[in-house]
Amino acid sequence: MSSFNSGRIPFINYFSVQSVKFLRLPLGQSMLFLRMALLLRVLLTNKSRINKQPHPVTGIEWKTLMTTNTIRFLHNDQLVELNNLDPNLTILQYLREEQHATGTKEGCASGDCGACTVVLAEPDGDKLSYKSVNSCIGFVGSLHGKQLITVEHLKDGDKLHPVQQSLVDNHGSQCGFCTPGFVMSAFALHKHNDSPNRAEVVEALAGNLCRCTGYRSIIDAAMTPTKDTAKDAFVKNTKKTIKQLNQITEPANLNGNNHQFYAPTNIKDLAKHLVDNPKSTLLAGGTDLALGVTQNLSTIEQLVYLGNVVELNQIEQTNTHIKLGAAVTYSRFTNLLGEQYPDLAQMIERIGSTQIRNSGTLGGNIGNASPIGDMPPAMIALNATMTLRKGEKTREIAVEDYFKDYKVTDLEKSEFIQDISIPKAQDGQHFKVYKVSKRIDDDISAVLASILIEIDGKKVKSVSMAFGGMAAIPKRAKACEKALLGKPWTQTNVDKAKKALAKDFQPMSDVRASDAYRMKVAQNLLQKCFIELQNRTIETRVANYA
Amino acid sequence: MRKLTDIQEQDLQTLGLGGVGKSKKHESADKHVSGEAIYIDDRPELRGQLHAAVGQSAYAHANIKNIDLTKVKKAKGVVAVITVADVPGHVDIGPVFPGDPVLAIDKVEYLGQPIFAVAATSYDLARRAVKLAKIEYEELEPVLCVKDALAKQNFVRPPFTMKRGDSDAAIEQAGNKLSGEMYIGGQEHFYLEGQVSTAEPTEDGGMVVFSSSQHPSEVQKLVAEVLAIPLNKVIVDTRRMGGGFGGKETQAAPWACIAALLARVSKKPVKFKLSRVDDMVMTGKRHPFYNTYEVGFNNKGMIKGINITVNGDCGYSPDLSDAIVDRAMFHSDNAYYLDNATVTGNRCKTNTVSHTAFRGFGGPQGMMTIERVMDDIARHLGKDPLQVRKVNLYGQDKRNETHYHQTVEHNNLDKLVTTLADTSDYKTRRKAVADFNAQSPILKKGLALTPLKFGISFTVQHLNQAGALVHIYTDGTISLNHGGTEMGQGLFTKVAQIVAEEFKVDVDTVGVSATRTDKVPNTSPTAASSGTDLNGKAAQNAAKTIKQRLIKFAIEHFSVNKEAVKFANSQVTVGEQTFAFGEFVQLAYMNRVSLSSTGYYKTPKIHFDRATAKGRPFFYFANGAAVSEVIIDTLTGEYKLLRTDILQDVGTSLNPAIDIGQLEGGFIQGVGWLTTEELMWNDKGRLLSNNPATYKIPAISDAPPEFRVDLMPDDPNREHTVYNSKAVGEPPLMLAISVWSALRDAVSSLSGYKLSPTLDTPATPEKVLWAVEEMNAIQRLKE
């Protein structure tokens, strides 16, 4: 048996303003605190109070003005206020352990199986947008201002919701353990598409694993049109729900078991808070960060949630660039980038799952600095830049320059990623993105290749190439680029460039692939790019056969 | 009862009588989709309930020098801490043979083995506490691969051989000879609901255990044994599992035993739920195998003689490995007459978790060798593999005896293969694939049809028995209980249909109930695809007993003859009079007729003599065939399954929708096993693929866009199984071999179908790429 290093994404606090030492706190108190908190909830009013007490263990002062120690959200149709709750609690733990709402299941507690899927609704004008998320890796504070919809609430009296009924009618459940998660993913899908085709169903449900059915019955069920959905209780309550949610405008604070959660609503407050509290851990989608808590049993002292910061959620476009706020989720930018770079959108549709893409952000994927993140190589090849901000000061750097070494970045203390600016496609440029993984959907890449190339006549006018999974950081293939730049675009030169890749990279073996496979595939992907540009009639992608 | 309940008026128009043969929905379907189905972790917690966790070995093979649990005991929330010294009764919970200590005894034999256990006030605190132990080890050399174990003759059980004729001589005389070796990977069960048990002390020193187990009776026995109490003081209850697949046949018991031991010490209810990572590390998987063969065949491709050795990687203890390697040997023929055959099975001991039952129970690993042989012969002779497969199928009157000397009866293999080849347009598509490959330099398609013959019965004879308990209440509703467990396969639904059919009542009036050791005792595991065959018959027998009493009562009470009593449409007709079923039941009750009965069943005809390796271990065979088409990328090794057609013999289907669900689900699970599900341990014996981020079971997009599954029509089981149905649980997993063979076909196309590429399983994109490279390298040498 060969020796392999673990290929699991190391758990880090992405956006971390500096490395945070996790202190093992007497978490045993958490349950006690929780119970007290729930009691106190009845007694306490939402009076403002200032919390300037230093942390009893770390001595760190939490300097933000705590207007409240409350988060507010709708759970189904009930307004919920939570106080004094440990913000390390996940939504799933909150549901199952605090609310004893056990319809939502724990399959893996790592966002990989979808059994815990719940739906979050947020106002979008006069409508509600419904998104499926993994409750096992969402922190409870991120619910602030949203409607949390769980499987128990879908029935209308004794009548199953249409998405539930069609699963029954198509014999789409066997052991039933994954079923509530499938129901919630299908519910979210049907909320914006009541007659989805097979591809849409498969995309929406790719983050839900079923070990029993073989999926055919589930696909048929989810493809069953649900015109009746138009009349469900959620639609009837839309106005009321929006009104209730729009009333939740305050920044969220949650302080329990000596751990803090703060969700500022504007970038100024965020910037100031991080200068005042340099040991904060920034939370965006949390799709990686939460694994530290659920899998490694670590705790986070100070969580600062970016999801409610207006400026970080903005998308701006100029003639030449698309600027994405760091906290914009994949779901919101995929199509926009796809208009410029179809390959990129195709690749993004294979990052994680719909649940992950509804939570995960570009800022997070870059900030995380994982060598196997899929967006950084693409951003590097596209010569994207990013704005970093610390207090009132901002600076621009190339995404490429952000990555210094394994998990070491250019980010300073108290600094955070504000936005990422991506050049739009230019005539003559080709952008090829290839993601290679064991499983087509919801799998971490063995190799990710991004190639931006311009052929002028028969010569390579410009080329920019970056790879993931090939080094300790997402990295540009400079020797390979050099072997091509200005040279004729021929098989001979491509062969030379393939050899040059061995100078750029010395990949490692792990659970996802061997070093030899990674190198061979990286070289073959360059070959594939060559073939695709030489002869567009040749079929080269199995993923197109869906 | 002083006054009987009112009988509800029933609308016969809308009654929709259930009964067998109908696609009745799963009895829990409505509860599944609404989140109302209760799994063990969903049960309301009892007052004072504690949560368990175990401290795990850090080495694959080591002597334990010292265990310091001081900090663990002092940790927040910890109420009880136990080691094996605290076990009052048996310390070995090996299900068949000894070798599985409930907690490690002086040494550890795999990385992750439980050494001590704690009960704490929360799940989180229990998991934190176990990390505080200080354990000193003396490291020993681990054996981590099957070839090492073979070289050292390191076995958990002695080798065994089945033999028919003189294979060595036949191979030499056959005219053509090939040999080869292959690695077949294991498989993590990845039931969506992990292992979980709750133990509640009772007032008489006993224990009520709620266990997600396929074998409640064994959990009962082992809990009683570790606690040193009689079996009648332990009750085990299993309402449903969130998937089992064999992983909860023996390996649900350790967690129940530990929960019970902690409950005994703390005098509190204790729940033990394994986290996903712990579950993947501490529970056994499908056995990885390393198989070798040498085969002699004539120019038609017909096998004349074969030697096969299957070497199962059993992990550190016997568990069920003896029977699993036996089943690999029994299925080394799959659907083919081997003529002269010598099949040897080795049970290799390695320092990994103890591998266990998994859908197919060694059968799939046995079949892989012969299916590889079929492809290899075809490439060698330049024939279509389907042609070679057909030549070798078992015959009707001749060429119909297996290498363990059982005659293959009710042989519909040729009919299945021929029909499927026809309905799936095999010939046309074979040409279309060749045409596509000729014009597509990067992507290549592959096509393969593989048959299946799977033996039905536990090969351990005494397990082939079952019991059931049926009550009828005075409102006419029926309560059904039996020894089988519900893990999603639809067993409860099918057995309810059988009981409803007996009384000709609406299946919805048959209430199913949790499997409980105090209702039906001494049960067998729900395994070996036998759940419906055994429990369905037992329940039918119970229902028949009551029905006979009702008939006897009618004859006497109304002075009619037997023919005048009829059950139909939820009614009982006696001569001219018609009663609603409930009404008639009340009448019987008032006339003091017993409305409750047990039922029992044992499988007839089966026997096997291990000393001579001869007999009839299987009551019958479940047959089928699948044809799959794939496309591969020769630059990356990536692939997609494009289309699969399945034709399966389920006898007379009790419930077509459930049977089709089993076929589709089993097939896709098999596809995962052979393609993306890769178990990986490092050189210290640490499982690296220990979570769903690193271990990839099929996702929804891995289901083929064209997926056509049919049941063989009009072919009832010739044996007297319940309503002449056939088992369906395990067989479809092996239909996925068609996908592996299709991948090899696609790779082989690079050699003009002249070469048979190496493609060990799981055939990950990486392995497919290396197979492509192998073809390219040989081609280059030729040029």
mmCIF file with all atom_site columns, N, CA, C and O in Angstrom, chain B residues 570-585:
data_model
loop_
_atom_site.group_PDB
_atom_site.id
_atom_site.type_symbol
_atom_site.label_atom_id
_atom_site.label_alt_id
_atom_site.label_comp_id
_atom_site.label_asym_id
_atom_site.label_entity_id
_atom_site.label_seq_id
_atom_site.pdbx_PDB_ins_code
_atom_site.Cartn_x
_atom_site.Cartn_y
_atom_site.Cartn_z
_atom_site.occupancy
_atom_site.B_iso_or_equiv
_atom_site.pdbx_formal_charge
_atom_site.auth_seq_id
_atom_site.auth_comp_id
_atom_site.auth_asym_id
_atom_site.auth_atom_id
_atom_site.pdbx_PDB_model_num
ATOM 1  N N  . SER B 1 570 ? -62.415 -7.111  1.320  1.00 0.00 ? 570 SER B N  1
ATOM 2  C CA . SER B 1 570 ? -62.560 -6.716  2.727  1.00 0.00 ? 570 SER B CA 1
ATOM 3  C C  . SER B 1 570 ? -63.868 -7.207  3.326  1.00 0.00 ? 570 SER B C  1
ATOM 4  O O  . SER B 1 570 ? -64.401 -6.608  4.251  1.00 0.00 ? 570 SER B O  1
ATOM 5  N N  . GLN B 1 571 ? -64.358 -8.271  2.773  1.00 0.00 ? 571 GLN B N  1
ATOM 6  C CA . GLN B 1 571 ? -65.609 -8.841  3.275  1.00 0.00 ? 571 GLN B CA 1
ATOM 7  C C  . GLN B 1 571 ? -65.451 -10.345 3.447  1.00 0.00 ? 571 GLN B C  1
ATOM 8  O O  . GLN B 1 571 ? -64.580 -10.966 2.816  1.00 0.00 ? 571 GLN B O  1
ATOM 9  N N  . VAL B 1 572 ? -66.290 -10.882 4.293  1.00 0.00 ? 572 VAL B N  1
ATOM 10 C CA . VAL B 1 572 ? -66.353 -12.335 4.414  1.00 0.00 ? 572 VAL B CA 1
ATOM 11 C C  . VAL B 1 572 ? -67.772 -12.740 4.030  1.00 0.00 ? 572 VAL B C  1
ATOM 12 O O  . VAL B 1 572 ? -68.750 -12.222 4.575  1.00 0.00 ? 572 VAL B O  1
ATOM 13 N N  . THR B 1 573 ? -67.843 -13.614 3.045  1.00 0.00 ? 573 THR B N  1
ATOM 14 C CA . THR B 1 573 ? -69.147 -14.102 2.609  1.00 0.00 ? 573 THR B CA 1
ATOM 15 C C  . THR B 1 573 ? -69.325 -15.532 3.120  1.00 0.00 ? 573 THR B C  1
ATOM 16 O O  . THR B 1 573 ? -68.432 -16.365 2.939  1.00 0.00 ? 573 THR B O  1
ATOM 17 N N  . VAL B 1 574 ? -70.457 -15.744 3.778  1.00 0.00 ? 574 VAL B N  1
ATOM 18 C CA . VAL B 1 574 ? -70.780 -17.100 4.251  1.00 0.00 ? 574 VAL B CA 1
ATOM 19 C C  . VAL B 1 574 ? -72.126 -17.452 3.648  1.00 0.00 ? 574 VAL B C  1
ATOM 20 O O  . VAL B 1 574 ? -73.158 -16.911 4.053  1.00 0.00 ? 574 VAL B O  1
ATOM 21 N N  . GLY B 1 575 ? -72.100 -18.315 2.684  1.00 0.00 ? 575 GLY B N  1
ATOM 22 C CA . GLY B 1 575 ? -73.341 -18.653 1.995  1.00 0.00 ? 575 GLY B CA 1
ATOM 23 C C  . GLY B 1 575 ? -73.939 -17.399 1.385  1.00 0.00 ? 575 GLY B C  1
ATOM 24 O O  . GLY B 1 575 ? -73.318 -16.722 0.577  1.00 0.00 ? 575 GLY B O  1
ATOM 25 N N  . GLU B 1 576 ? -75.142 -17.074 1.813  1.00 0.00 ? 576 GLU B N  1
ATOM 26 C CA . GLU B 1 576 ? -75.847 -15.901 1.271  1.00 0.00 ? 576 GLU B CA 1
ATOM 27 C C  . GLU B 1 576 ? -75.484 -14.615 2.003  1.00 0.00 ? 576 GLU B C  1
ATOM 28 O O  . GLU B 1 576 ? -75.736 -13.530 1.525  1.00 0.00 ? 576 GLU B O  1
ATOM 29 N N  . GLN B 1 577 ? -74.892 -14.800 3.189  1.00 0.00 ? 577 GLN B N  1
ATOM 30 C CA . GLN B 1 577 ? -74.639 -13.625 4.033  1.00 0.00 ? 577 GLN B CA 1
ATOM 31 C C  . GLN B 1 577 ? -73.276 -13.014 3.754  1.00 0.00 ? 577 GLN B C  1
ATOM 32 O O  . GLN B 1 577 ? -72.300 -13.732 3.558  1.00 0.00 ? 577 GLN B O  1
ATOM 33 N N  . THR B 1 578 ? -73.205 -11.685 3.770  1.00 0.00 ? 578 THR B N  1
ATOM 34 C CA . THR B 1 578 ? -71.927 -10.996 3.594  1.00 0.00 ? 578 THR B CA 1
ATOM 35 C C  . THR B 1 578 ? -71.670 -10.089 4.796  1.00 0.00 ? 578 THR B C  1
ATOM 36 O O  . THR B 1 578 ? -72.551 -9.341  5.221  1.00 0.00 ? 578 THR B O  1
ATOM 37 N N  . PHE B 1 579 ? -70.475 -10.195 5.323  1.00 0.00 ? 579 PHE B N  1
ATOM 38 C CA . PHE B 1 579 ? -70.076 -9.368  6.471  1.00 0.00 ? 579 PHE B CA 1
ATOM 39 C C  . PHE B 1 579 ? -68.875 -8.509  6.068  1.00 0.00 ? 579 PHE B C  1
ATOM 40 O O  . PHE B 1 579 ? -68.007 -8.965  5.320  1.00 0.00 ? 579 PHE B O  1
ATOM 41 N N  . ALA B 1 580 ? -68.859 -7.313  6.607  1.00 0.00 ? 580 ALA B N  1
ATOM 42 C CA . ALA B 1 580 ? -67.611 -6.568  6.521  1.00 0.00 ? 580 ALA B CA 1
ATOM 43 C C  . ALA B 1 580 ? -66.580 -7.373  7.314  1.00 0.00 ? 580 ALA B C  1
ATOM 44 O O  . ALA B 1 580 ? -66.933 -8.059  8.283  1.00 0.00 ? 580 ALA B O  1
ATOM 45 N N  . PHE B 1 581 ? -65.326 -7.314  6.912  1.00 0.00 ? 581 PHE B N  1
ATOM 46 C CA . PHE B 1 581 ? -64.299 -8.120  7.561  1.00 0.00 ? 581 PHE B CA 1
ATOM 47 C C  . PHE B 1 581 ? -64.301 -7.895  9.077  1.00 0.00 ? 581 PHE B C  1
ATOM 48 O O  . PHE B 1 581 ? -64.296 -8.845  9.866  1.00 0.00 ? 581 PHE B O  1
ATOM 49 N N  . GLY B 1 582 ? -64.388 -6.625  9.464  1.00 0.00 ? 582 GLY B N  1
ATOM 50 C CA . GLY B 1 582 ? -64.383 -6.296  10.887 1.00 0.00 ? 582 GLY B CA 1
ATOM 51 C C  . GLY B 1 582 ? -65.587 -6.860  11.615 1.00 0.00 ? 582 GLY B C  1
ATOM 52 O O  . GLY B 1 582 ? -65.489 -7.329  12.753 1.00 0.00 ? 582 GLY B O  1
ATOM 53 N N  . GLU B 1 583 ? -66.697 -6.833  10.917 1.00 0.00 ? 583 GLU B N  1
ATOM 54 C CA . GLU B 1 583 ? -67.930 -7.353  11.490 1.00 0.00 ? 583 GLU B CA 1
ATOM 55 C C  . GLU B 1 583 ? -67.786 -8.851  11.763 1.00 0.00 ? 583 GLU B C  1
ATOM 56 O O  . GLU B 1 583 ? -68.160 -9.361  12.831 1.00 0.00 ? 583 GLU B O  1
ATOM 57 N N  . PHE B 1 584 ? -67.210 -9.530  10.803 1.00 0.00 ? 584 PHE B N  1
ATOM 58 C CA . PHE B 1 584 ? -67.044 -10.968 10.947 1.00 0.00 ? 584 PHE B CA 1
ATOM 59 C C  . PHE B 1 584 ? -66.054 -11.303 12.065 1.00 0.00 ? 584 PHE B C  1
ATOM 60 O O  . PHE B 1 584 ? -66.248 -12.240 12.841 1.00 0.00 ? 584 PHE B O  1
ATOM 61 N N  . VAL B 1 585 ? -65.027 -10.486 12.143 1.00 0.00 ? 585 VAL B N  1
ATOM 62 C CA . VAL B 1 585 ? -64.018 -10.661 13.195 1.00 0.00 ? 585 VAL B CA 1
ATOM 63 C C  . VAL B 1 585 ? -64.674 -10.494 14.574 1.00 0.00 ? 585 VAL B C  1
ATOM 64 O O  . VAL B 1 585 ? -64.399 -11.251 15.513 1.00 0.00 ? 585 VAL B O  1
#
